[in-house]
Amino acid sequence: MDESRRLPSGAGAALRKLVPPPALCGFLLLLALMLAVSYAVGAAYGPVAPGMHGTRTGDGGGQTVPHGDSGDMGGMSGGHG
């Protein structure tokens, strides 16, 4: 047999078992690259809906407000008819 094709022994074999497979390393690198690119694009374009605000804070109740309910109905009456 060819000497270069023999399996490593000793510390080399233990190190080889600890290193993740190249496909996993490539996948994680691609995932990190896509995350960085998407973050850069999002930072460049800014917020999607600049007028939209998150949940109200300060009432101490810890309850969230549904989207579109600002609390101020703009002069609408509460009656149904």
PDB file of C-alpha atoms in Angstrom, residues 2-81:
ATOM      1  CA  ASP A   2       0.958   3.575  -0.515  1.00  0.00           C
ATOM      2  CA  GLU A   3       2.224   5.284   2.653  1.00  0.00           C
ATOM      3  CA  SER A   4       0.385   8.571   1.916  1.00  0.00           C
ATOM      4  CA  ARG A   5      -3.015   6.839   1.983  1.00  0.00           C
ATOM      5  CA  ARG A   6      -2.670   5.420   5.464  1.00  0.00           C
ATOM      6  CA  LEU A   7      -4.889   6.744   8.217  1.00  0.00           C
ATOM      7  CA  PRO A   8      -3.152   9.080  10.640  1.00  0.00           C
ATOM      8  CA  SER A   9      -2.493   7.780  14.114  1.00  0.00           C
ATOM      9  CA  GLY A  10      -2.037   9.362  17.508  1.00  0.00           C
ATOM     10  CA  ALA A  11      -2.672  13.084  17.974  1.00  0.00           C
ATOM     11  CA  GLY A  12      -3.520  13.606  14.298  1.00  0.00           C
ATOM     12  CA  ALA A  13      -6.426  11.155  14.449  1.00  0.00           C
ATOM     13  CA  ALA A  14      -7.800  12.740  17.622  1.00  0.00           C
ATOM     14  CA  LEU A  15      -7.582  16.206  16.076  1.00  0.00           C
ATOM     15  CA  ARG A  16      -9.288  14.994  12.914  1.00  0.00           C
ATOM     16  CA  LYS A  17     -12.206  13.621  14.948  1.00  0.00           C
ATOM     17  CA  LEU A  18     -12.714  16.975  16.690  1.00  0.00           C
ATOM     18  CA  VAL A  19     -12.816  19.033  13.485  1.00  0.00           C
ATOM     19  CA  PRO A  20     -16.319  19.268  11.949  1.00  0.00           C
ATOM     20  CA  PRO A  21     -16.807  18.016   8.386  1.00  0.00           C
ATOM     21  CA  PRO A  22     -15.948  20.479   5.593  1.00  0.00           C
ATOM     22  CA  ALA A  23     -19.555  20.530   4.376  1.00  0.00           C
ATOM     23  CA  LEU A  24     -20.742  21.739   7.783  1.00  0.00           C
ATOM     24  CA  CYS A  25     -18.055  24.422   7.872  1.00  0.00           C
ATOM     25  CA  GLY A  26     -19.071  25.571   4.393  1.00  0.00           C
ATOM     26  CA  PHE A  27     -22.734  25.694   5.348  1.00  0.00           C
ATOM     27  CA  LEU A  28     -22.036  27.741   8.483  1.00  0.00           C
ATOM     28  CA  LEU A  29     -19.828  30.111   6.497  1.00  0.00           C
ATOM     29  CA  LEU A  30     -22.552  30.566   3.887  1.00  0.00           C
ATOM     30  CA  LEU A  31     -25.154  31.127   6.602  1.00  0.00           C
ATOM     31  CA  ALA A  32     -23.012  33.797   8.269  1.00  0.00           C
ATOM     32  CA  LEU A  33     -22.352  35.470   4.910  1.00  0.00           C
ATOM     33  CA  MET A  34     -26.068  35.602   4.060  1.00  0.00           C
ATOM     34  CA  LEU A  35     -26.875  36.995   7.506  1.00  0.00           C
ATOM     35  CA  ALA A  36     -24.264  39.737   7.069  1.00  0.00           C
ATOM     36  CA  VAL A  37     -25.536  40.633   3.588  1.00  0.00           C
ATOM     37  CA  SER A  38     -29.177  40.756   4.702  1.00  0.00           C
ATOM     38  CA  TYR A  39     -28.259  42.942   7.676  1.00  0.00           C
ATOM     39  CA  ALA A  40     -26.322  45.318   5.402  1.00  0.00           C
ATOM     40  CA  VAL A  41     -29.223  45.564   2.943  1.00  0.00           C
ATOM     41  CA  GLY A  42     -31.703  46.188   5.763  1.00  0.00           C
ATOM     42  CA  ALA A  43     -29.487  48.866   7.282  1.00  0.00           C
ATOM     43  CA  ALA A  44     -29.085  50.550   3.885  1.00  0.00           C
ATOM     44  CA  TYR A  45     -32.824  50.715   3.139  1.00  0.00           C
ATOM     45  CA  GLY A  46     -33.983  51.628   6.622  1.00  0.00           C
ATOM     46  CA  PRO A  47     -37.254  50.697   8.282  1.00  0.00           C
ATOM     47  CA  VAL A  48     -39.979  49.109   6.186  1.00  0.00           C
ATOM     48  CA  ALA A  49     -42.800  51.170   7.683  1.00  0.00           C
ATOM     49  CA  PRO A  50     -41.386  54.356   9.252  1.00  0.00           C
ATOM     50  CA  GLY A  51     -44.752  55.414  10.716  1.00  0.00           C
ATOM     51  CA  MET A  52     -45.387  52.090  12.434  1.00  0.00           C
ATOM     52  CA  HIS A  53     -44.542  51.949  16.105  1.00  0.00           C
ATOM     53  CA  GLY A  54     -44.206  49.002  18.426  1.00  0.00           C
ATOM     54  CA  THR A  55     -46.281  48.252  21.472  1.00  0.00           C
ATOM     55  CA  ARG A  56     -47.092  50.987  23.950  1.00  0.00           C
ATOM     56  CA  THR A  57     -45.090  51.096  27.141  1.00  0.00           C
ATOM     57  CA  GLY A  58     -45.504  53.031  30.333  1.00  0.00           C
ATOM     58  CA  ASP A  59     -48.948  51.822  31.407  1.00  0.00           C
ATOM     59  CA  GLY A  60     -47.373  49.243  33.692  1.00  0.00           C
ATOM     60  CA  GLY A  61     -49.754  46.512  32.584  1.00  0.00           C
ATOM     61  CA  GLY A  62     -47.346  44.788  30.257  1.00  0.00           C
ATOM     62  CA  GLN A  63     -50.112  44.190  27.718  1.00  0.00           C
ATOM     63  CA  THR A  64     -49.431  44.559  24.029  1.00  0.00           C
ATOM     64  CA  VAL A  65     -51.554  46.640  21.679  1.00  0.00           C
ATOM     65  CA  PRO A  66     -52.732  45.023  18.425  1.00  0.00           C
ATOM     66  CA  HIS A  67     -51.403  46.493  15.188  1.00  0.00           C
ATOM     67  CA  GLY A  68     -53.443  49.426  13.959  1.00  0.00           C
ATOM     68  CA  ASP A  69     -54.921  50.235  17.391  1.00  0.00           C
ATOM     69  CA  SER A  70     -53.312  53.479  18.437  1.00  0.00           C
ATOM     70  CA  GLY A  71     -55.798  54.185  21.210  1.00  0.00           C
ATOM     71  CA  ASP A  72     -56.905  57.439  19.578  1.00  0.00           C
ATOM     72  CA  MET A  73     -59.859  56.820  17.301  1.00  0.00           C
ATOM     73  CA  GLY A  74     -59.710  60.253  15.722  1.00  0.00           C
ATOM     74  CA  GLY A  75     -63.169  61.540  16.700  1.00  0.00           C
ATOM     75  CA  MET A  76     -65.100  58.378  15.965  1.00  0.00           C
ATOM     76  CA  SER A  77     -68.058  57.657  18.217  1.00  0.00           C
ATOM     77  CA  GLY A  78     -68.291  54.401  20.119  1.00  0.00           C
ATOM     78  CA  GLY A  79     -71.904  53.678  19.086  1.00  0.00           C
ATOM     79  CA  HIS A  80     -72.954  51.108  16.521  1.00  0.00           C
ATOM     80  CA  GLY A  81     -75.753  52.933  14.891  1.00  0.00           C
TER      81      GLY A  81
END
